[in-house]
CSV table of C-alpha atoms in Angstrom, one decimal:
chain,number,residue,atom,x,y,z
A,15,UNK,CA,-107.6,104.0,48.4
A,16,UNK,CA,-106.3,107.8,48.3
A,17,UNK,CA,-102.4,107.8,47.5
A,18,UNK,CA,-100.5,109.5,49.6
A,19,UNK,CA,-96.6,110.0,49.7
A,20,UNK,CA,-95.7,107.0,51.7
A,21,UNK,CA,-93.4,107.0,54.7
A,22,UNK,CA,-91.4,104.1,56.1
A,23,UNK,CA,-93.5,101.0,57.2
A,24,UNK,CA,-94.1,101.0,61.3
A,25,UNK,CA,-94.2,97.6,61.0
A,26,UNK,CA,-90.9,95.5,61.9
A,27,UNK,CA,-89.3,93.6,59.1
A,28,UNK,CA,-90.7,89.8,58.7
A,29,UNK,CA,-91.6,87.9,55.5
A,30,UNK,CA,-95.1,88.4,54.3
A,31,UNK,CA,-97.4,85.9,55.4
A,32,UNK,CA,-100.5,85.6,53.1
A,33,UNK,CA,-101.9,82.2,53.5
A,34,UNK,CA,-104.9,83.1,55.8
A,35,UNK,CA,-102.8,82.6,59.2
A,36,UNK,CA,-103.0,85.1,61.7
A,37,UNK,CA,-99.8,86.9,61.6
A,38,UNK,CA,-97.4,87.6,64.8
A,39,UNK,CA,-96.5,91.5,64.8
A,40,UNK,CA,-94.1,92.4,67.2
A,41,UNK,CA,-95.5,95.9,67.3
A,42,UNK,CA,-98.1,96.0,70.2
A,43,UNK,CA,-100.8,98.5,70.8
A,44,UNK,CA,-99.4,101.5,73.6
A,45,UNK,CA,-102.0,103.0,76.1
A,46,UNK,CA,-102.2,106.6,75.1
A,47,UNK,CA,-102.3,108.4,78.8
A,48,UNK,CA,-104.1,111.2,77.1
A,49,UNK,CA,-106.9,109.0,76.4
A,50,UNK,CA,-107.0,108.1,80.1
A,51,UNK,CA,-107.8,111.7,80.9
A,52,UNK,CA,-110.8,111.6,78.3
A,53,UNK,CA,-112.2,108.3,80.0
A,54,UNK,CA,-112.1,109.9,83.8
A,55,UNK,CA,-113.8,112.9,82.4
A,56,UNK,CA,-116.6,111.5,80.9
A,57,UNK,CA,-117.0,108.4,82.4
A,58,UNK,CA,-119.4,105.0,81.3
A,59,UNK,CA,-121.6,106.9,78.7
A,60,UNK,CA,-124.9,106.2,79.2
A,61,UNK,CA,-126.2,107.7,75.3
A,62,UNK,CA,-127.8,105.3,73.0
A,63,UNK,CA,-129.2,106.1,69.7
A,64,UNK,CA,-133.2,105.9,69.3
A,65,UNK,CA,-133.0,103.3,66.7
A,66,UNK,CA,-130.2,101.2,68.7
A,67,UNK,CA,-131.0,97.9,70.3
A,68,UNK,CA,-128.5,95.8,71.8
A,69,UNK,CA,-131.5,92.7,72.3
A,70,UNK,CA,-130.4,90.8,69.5
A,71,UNK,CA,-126.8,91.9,68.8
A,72,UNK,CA,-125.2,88.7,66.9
A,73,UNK,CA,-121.5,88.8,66.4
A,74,UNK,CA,-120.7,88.0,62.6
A,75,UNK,CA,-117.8,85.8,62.3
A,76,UNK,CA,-115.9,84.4,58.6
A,77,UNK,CA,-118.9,83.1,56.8
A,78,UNK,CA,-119.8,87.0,56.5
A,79,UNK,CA,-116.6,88.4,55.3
A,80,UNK,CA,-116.0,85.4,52.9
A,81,UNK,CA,-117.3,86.9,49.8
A,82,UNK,CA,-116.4,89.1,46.8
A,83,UNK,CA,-115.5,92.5,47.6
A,84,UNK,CA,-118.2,94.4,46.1
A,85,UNK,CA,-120.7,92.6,47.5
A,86,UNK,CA,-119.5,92.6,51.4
A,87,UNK,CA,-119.2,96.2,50.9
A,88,UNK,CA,-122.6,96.7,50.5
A,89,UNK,CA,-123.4,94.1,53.1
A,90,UNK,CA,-121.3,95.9,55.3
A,91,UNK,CA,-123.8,98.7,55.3
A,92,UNK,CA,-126.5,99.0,58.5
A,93,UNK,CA,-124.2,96.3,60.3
A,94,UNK,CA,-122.7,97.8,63.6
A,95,UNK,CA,-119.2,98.1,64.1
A,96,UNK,CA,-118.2,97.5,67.8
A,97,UNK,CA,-114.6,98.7,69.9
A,98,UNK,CA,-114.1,97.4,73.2
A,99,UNK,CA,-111.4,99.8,75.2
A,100,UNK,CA,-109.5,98.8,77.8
A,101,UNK,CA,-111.8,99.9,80.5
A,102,UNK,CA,-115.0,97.7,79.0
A,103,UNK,CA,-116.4,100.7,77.8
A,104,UNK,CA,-117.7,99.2,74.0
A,105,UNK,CA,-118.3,102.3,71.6
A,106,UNK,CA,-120.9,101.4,68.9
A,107,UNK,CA,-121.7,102.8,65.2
A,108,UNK,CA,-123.5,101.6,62.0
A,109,UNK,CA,-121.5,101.5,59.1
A,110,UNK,CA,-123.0,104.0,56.7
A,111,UNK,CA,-120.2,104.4,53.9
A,112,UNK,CA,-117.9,101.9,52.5
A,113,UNK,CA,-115.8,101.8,49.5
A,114,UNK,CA,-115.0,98.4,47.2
A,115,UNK,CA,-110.8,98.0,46.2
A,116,UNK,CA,-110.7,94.6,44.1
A,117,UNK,CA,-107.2,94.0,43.8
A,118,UNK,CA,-104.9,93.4,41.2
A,119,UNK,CA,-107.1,94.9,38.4
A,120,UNK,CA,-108.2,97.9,40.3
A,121,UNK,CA,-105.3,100.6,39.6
A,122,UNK,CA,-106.7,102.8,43.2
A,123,UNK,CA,-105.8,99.7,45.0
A,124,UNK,CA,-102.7,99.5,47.3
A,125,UNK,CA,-102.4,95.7,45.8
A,126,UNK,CA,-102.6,97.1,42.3
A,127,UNK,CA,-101.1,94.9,39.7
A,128,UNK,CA,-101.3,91.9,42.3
A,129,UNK,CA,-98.1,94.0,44.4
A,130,UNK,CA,-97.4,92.4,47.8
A,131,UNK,CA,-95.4,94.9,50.7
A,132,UNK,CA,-95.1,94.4,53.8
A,133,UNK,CA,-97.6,97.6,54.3
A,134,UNK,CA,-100.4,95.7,52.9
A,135,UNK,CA,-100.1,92.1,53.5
A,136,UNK,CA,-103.4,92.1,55.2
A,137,UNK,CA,-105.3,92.8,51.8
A,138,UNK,CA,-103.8,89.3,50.6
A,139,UNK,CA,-105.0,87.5,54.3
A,140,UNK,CA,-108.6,85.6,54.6
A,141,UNK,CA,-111.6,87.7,54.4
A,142,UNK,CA,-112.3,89.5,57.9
A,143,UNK,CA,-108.2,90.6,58.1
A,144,UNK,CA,-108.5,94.1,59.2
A,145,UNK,CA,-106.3,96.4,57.2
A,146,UNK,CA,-104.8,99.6,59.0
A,147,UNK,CA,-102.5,102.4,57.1
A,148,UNK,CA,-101.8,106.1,57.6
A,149,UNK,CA,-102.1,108.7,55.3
A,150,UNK,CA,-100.3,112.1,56.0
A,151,UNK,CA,-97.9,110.3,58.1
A,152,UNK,CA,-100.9,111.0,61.1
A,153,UNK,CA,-104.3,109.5,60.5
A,154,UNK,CA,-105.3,106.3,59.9
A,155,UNK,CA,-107.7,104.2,57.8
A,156,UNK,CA,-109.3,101.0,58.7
A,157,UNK,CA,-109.9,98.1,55.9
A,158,UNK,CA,-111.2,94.4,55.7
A,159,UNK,CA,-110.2,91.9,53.6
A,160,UNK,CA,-112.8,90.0,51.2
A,161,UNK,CA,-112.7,87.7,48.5
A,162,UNK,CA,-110.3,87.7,46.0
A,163,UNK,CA,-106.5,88.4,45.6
A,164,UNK,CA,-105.7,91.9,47.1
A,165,UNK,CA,-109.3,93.2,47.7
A,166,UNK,CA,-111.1,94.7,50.7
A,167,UNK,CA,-113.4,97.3,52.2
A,168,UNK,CA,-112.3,100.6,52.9
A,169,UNK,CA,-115.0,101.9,55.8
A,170,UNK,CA,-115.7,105.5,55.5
A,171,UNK,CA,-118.3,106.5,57.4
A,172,UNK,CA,-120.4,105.5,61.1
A,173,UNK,CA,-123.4,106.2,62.5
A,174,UNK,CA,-122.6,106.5,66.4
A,175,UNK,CA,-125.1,104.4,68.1
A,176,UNK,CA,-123.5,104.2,71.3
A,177,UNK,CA,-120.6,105.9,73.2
A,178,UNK,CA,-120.5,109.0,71.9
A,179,UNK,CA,-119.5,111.0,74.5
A,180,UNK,CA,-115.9,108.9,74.7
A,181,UNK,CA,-116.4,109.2,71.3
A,182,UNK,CA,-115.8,113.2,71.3
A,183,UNK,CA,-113.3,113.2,74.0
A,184,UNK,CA,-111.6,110.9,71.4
A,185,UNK,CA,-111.9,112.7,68.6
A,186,UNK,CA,-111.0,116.1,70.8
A,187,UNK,CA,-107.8,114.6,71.8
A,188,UNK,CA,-106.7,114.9,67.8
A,189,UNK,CA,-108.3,118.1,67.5
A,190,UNK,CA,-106.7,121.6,68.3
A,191,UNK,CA,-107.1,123.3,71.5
A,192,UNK,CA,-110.5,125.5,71.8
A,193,UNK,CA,-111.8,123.3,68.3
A,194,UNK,CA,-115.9,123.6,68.3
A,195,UNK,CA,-117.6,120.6,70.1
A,196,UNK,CA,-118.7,118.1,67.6
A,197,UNK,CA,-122.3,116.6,66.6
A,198,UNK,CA,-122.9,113.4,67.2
A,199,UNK,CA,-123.1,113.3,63.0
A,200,UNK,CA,-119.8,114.5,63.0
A,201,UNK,CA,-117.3,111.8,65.1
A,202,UNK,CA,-117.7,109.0,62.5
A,203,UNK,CA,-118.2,110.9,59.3
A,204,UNK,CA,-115.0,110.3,57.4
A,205,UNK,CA,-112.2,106.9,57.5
A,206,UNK,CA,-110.5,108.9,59.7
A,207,UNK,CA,-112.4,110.3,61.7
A,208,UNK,CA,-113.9,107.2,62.9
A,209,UNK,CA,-110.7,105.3,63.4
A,210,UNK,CA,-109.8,108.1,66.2
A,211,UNK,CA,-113.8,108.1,67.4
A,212,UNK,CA,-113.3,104.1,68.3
A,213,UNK,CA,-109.5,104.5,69.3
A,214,UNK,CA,-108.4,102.0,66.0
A,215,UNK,CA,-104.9,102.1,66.2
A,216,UNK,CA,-102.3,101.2,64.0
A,217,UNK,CA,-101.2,97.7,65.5
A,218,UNK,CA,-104.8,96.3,64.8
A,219,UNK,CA,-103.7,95.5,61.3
A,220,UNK,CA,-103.9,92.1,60.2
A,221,UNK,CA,-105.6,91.6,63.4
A,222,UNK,CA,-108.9,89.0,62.3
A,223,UNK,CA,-112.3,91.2,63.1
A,224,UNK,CA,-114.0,87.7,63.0
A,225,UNK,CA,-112.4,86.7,66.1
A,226,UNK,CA,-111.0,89.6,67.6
A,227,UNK,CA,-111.7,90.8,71.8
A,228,UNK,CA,-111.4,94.5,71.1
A,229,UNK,CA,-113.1,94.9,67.7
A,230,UNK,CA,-115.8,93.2,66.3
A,231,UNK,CA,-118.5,93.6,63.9
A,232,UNK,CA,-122.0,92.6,64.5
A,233,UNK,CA,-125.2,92.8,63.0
A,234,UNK,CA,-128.9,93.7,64.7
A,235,UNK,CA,-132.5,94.2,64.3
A,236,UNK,CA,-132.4,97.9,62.8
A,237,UNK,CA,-129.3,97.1,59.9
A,238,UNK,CA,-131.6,95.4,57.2
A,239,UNK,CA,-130.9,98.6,54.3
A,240,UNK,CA,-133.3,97.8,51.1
A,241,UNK,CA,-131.4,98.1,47.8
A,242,UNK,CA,-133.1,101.1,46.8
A,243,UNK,CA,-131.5,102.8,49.3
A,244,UNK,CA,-127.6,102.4,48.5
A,245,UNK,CA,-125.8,104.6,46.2
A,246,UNK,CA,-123.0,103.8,43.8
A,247,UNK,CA,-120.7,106.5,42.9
A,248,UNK,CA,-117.1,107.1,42.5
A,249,UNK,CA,-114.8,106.5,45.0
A,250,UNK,CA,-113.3,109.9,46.8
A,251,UNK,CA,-109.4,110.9,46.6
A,252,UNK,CA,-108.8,108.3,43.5
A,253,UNK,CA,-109.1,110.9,40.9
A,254,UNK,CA,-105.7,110.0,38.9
A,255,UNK,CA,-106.1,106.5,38.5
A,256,UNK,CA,-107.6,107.0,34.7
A,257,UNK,CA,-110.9,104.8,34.3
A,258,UNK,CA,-110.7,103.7,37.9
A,259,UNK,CA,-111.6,106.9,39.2
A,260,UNK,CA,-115.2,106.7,37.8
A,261,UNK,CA,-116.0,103.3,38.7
A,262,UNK,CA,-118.9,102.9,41.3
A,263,UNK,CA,-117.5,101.5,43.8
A,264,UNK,CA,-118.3,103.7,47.0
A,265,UNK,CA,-121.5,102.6,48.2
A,266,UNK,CA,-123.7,105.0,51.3
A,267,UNK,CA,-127.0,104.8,52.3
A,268,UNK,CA,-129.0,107.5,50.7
A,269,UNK,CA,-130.5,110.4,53.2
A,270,UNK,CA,-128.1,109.4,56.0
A,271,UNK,CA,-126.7,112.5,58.1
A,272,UNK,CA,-123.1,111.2,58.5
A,273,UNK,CA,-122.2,110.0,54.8
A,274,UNK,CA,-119.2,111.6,54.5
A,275,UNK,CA,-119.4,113.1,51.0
A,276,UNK,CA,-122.8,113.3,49.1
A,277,UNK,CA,-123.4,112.7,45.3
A,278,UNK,CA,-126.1,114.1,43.9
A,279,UNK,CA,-125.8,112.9,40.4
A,280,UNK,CA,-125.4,109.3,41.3
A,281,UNK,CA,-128.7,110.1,43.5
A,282,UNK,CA,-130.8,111.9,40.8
A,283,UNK,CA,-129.9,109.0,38.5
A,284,UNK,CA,-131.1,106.3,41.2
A,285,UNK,CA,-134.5,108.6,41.3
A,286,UNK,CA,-134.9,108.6,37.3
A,287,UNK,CA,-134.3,105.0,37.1
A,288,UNK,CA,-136.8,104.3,40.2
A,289,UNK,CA,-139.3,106.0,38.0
A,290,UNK,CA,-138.0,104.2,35.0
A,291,UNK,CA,-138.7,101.3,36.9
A,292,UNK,CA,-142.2,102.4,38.1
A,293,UNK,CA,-143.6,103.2,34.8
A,294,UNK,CA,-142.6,100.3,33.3
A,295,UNK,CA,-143.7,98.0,35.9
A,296,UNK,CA,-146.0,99.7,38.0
A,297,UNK,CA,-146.6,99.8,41.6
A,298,UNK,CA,-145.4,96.9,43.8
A,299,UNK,CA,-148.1,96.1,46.6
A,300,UNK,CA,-147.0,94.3,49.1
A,301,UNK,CA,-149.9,92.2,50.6
């Protein structure tokens, strides 16, 4: 997770709960009025992507989150991501980039060294516990919880499949007056950038994405990716945390449009290994 100079919690004071029970925050989400403006304007948006189906849509609920961090962030990948707003409008994208922090060990982590604040109690909550923090004091980034002490997924990049219209009004609201109009490629392509697309706000955290009525994640017909087709490189904005900063541990599905940052070495070394692979073995026909 990319340090930043912190600035004082927006959470009110409360002992840390950590023992997997929903905990009570007395900060509640606001309505942003300008955001009202945005859904007059564009209204129920009708856009679907071509390789989005809502027929069999199936909510994923604990059993999915409940195991080790590196391996639900690559699970994570081709599942859909789904935000209800408070009109019933549900904005859609597939999860494209995600980024493993394991906790204690890992020195990039916000729980580094097994630290507990009241900033990131939700990394130390039952897998599913969505974790929301700013960075410069004005975005936000959106987590979930996994296996093990501390650990959870950073998600860093969407493919919009549906909404995407609300989407850019969204994202236009953030953006300075007379700002170009965005791709569809462009709303989700960065943590940040996709918590304004969906309108995640900073009271979701610890909030329990297994269970929760205004954000959920499911999975569908079109997420299966192959294995061959995830990248592992190093995690972005971790560069000064020594051995950590090369680890592998930021996974993206390889070709996709709205991966937020490429890496071409980790991708020419998945080729020459493929063909490392292939020679040794040779082709694989499947009958």
């Amino acid at each position: 997770m990319t340090t930043r100079k912190r600035k004082k919690s927006l959470l009110p004071n409360s002992e840390d709960q950590t023992d997997g029970e929903a905990v009570k925050i007395q900060i509640q989400c606001q309505p942003d009025h300008s955001l009202q403006v945005v859904h007059q304007n564009v209204g129920k948006d009708e856009s679907l992507s071509p390789y989005f189906s809502t027929k069999d849509a199936v909510r994923l609920d604990y059993s999915f989150f409940n195991q080790p961090c590196v391996q639900l962030a690559k699970a994570f990948l081709g599942k859909v991501l789904v935000r209800k707003l408070t009109d019933g409008t549900e904005l859609r994208g597939r999860v494209v980039e995600t980024e493993a922090y394991l906790g204690g060990e890992d020195k990039a982590s916000h729980s580094a060294g097994g630290k507990r604040t009241e900033r990131n109690a939700a990394m130390f909550m039952k897998p599913g516990t969505i974790y929301v923090y700013p960075i410069y004091g004005i975005y936000l980034c959106m987590n979930v919880s996994s296996q093990g002490e501390g650990a959870a997924v950073l998600l860093r990049s969407l493919e919009p499949l549906s909404g995407q219209d609300v989407m850019r009004g969204l994202r236009a609201a953030k953006r300075r007056e007379g700002a170009k109009i965005l791709k569809d490629k462009e709303l989700c392509n960065g943590p940040s950038k996709l918590c304004q697309a969906l309108d995640i706000q900073r009271c979701f955290d610890r909030r329990d994405l297994a269970t929760d009525m205004e954000v959920w994640l499911e999975t569908d017909q079109g997420d299966t990716i192959h294995a061959g087709e995830v990248v592992s490189a190093p995690r972005i904005g971790v560069e000064s945390h020594g051995e950590w900063a090369t680890k592998p541990l930021r996974f993206y599905s390889r070709g996709h449009p709205c991966v937020s940052v490429l890496n071409r070495d980790a991708e020419r070394q998945m080729s020459t290994q493929s063909c490392t692979d292939f020679s040794i073995l040779g082709p694989h026909i499947i009958e």
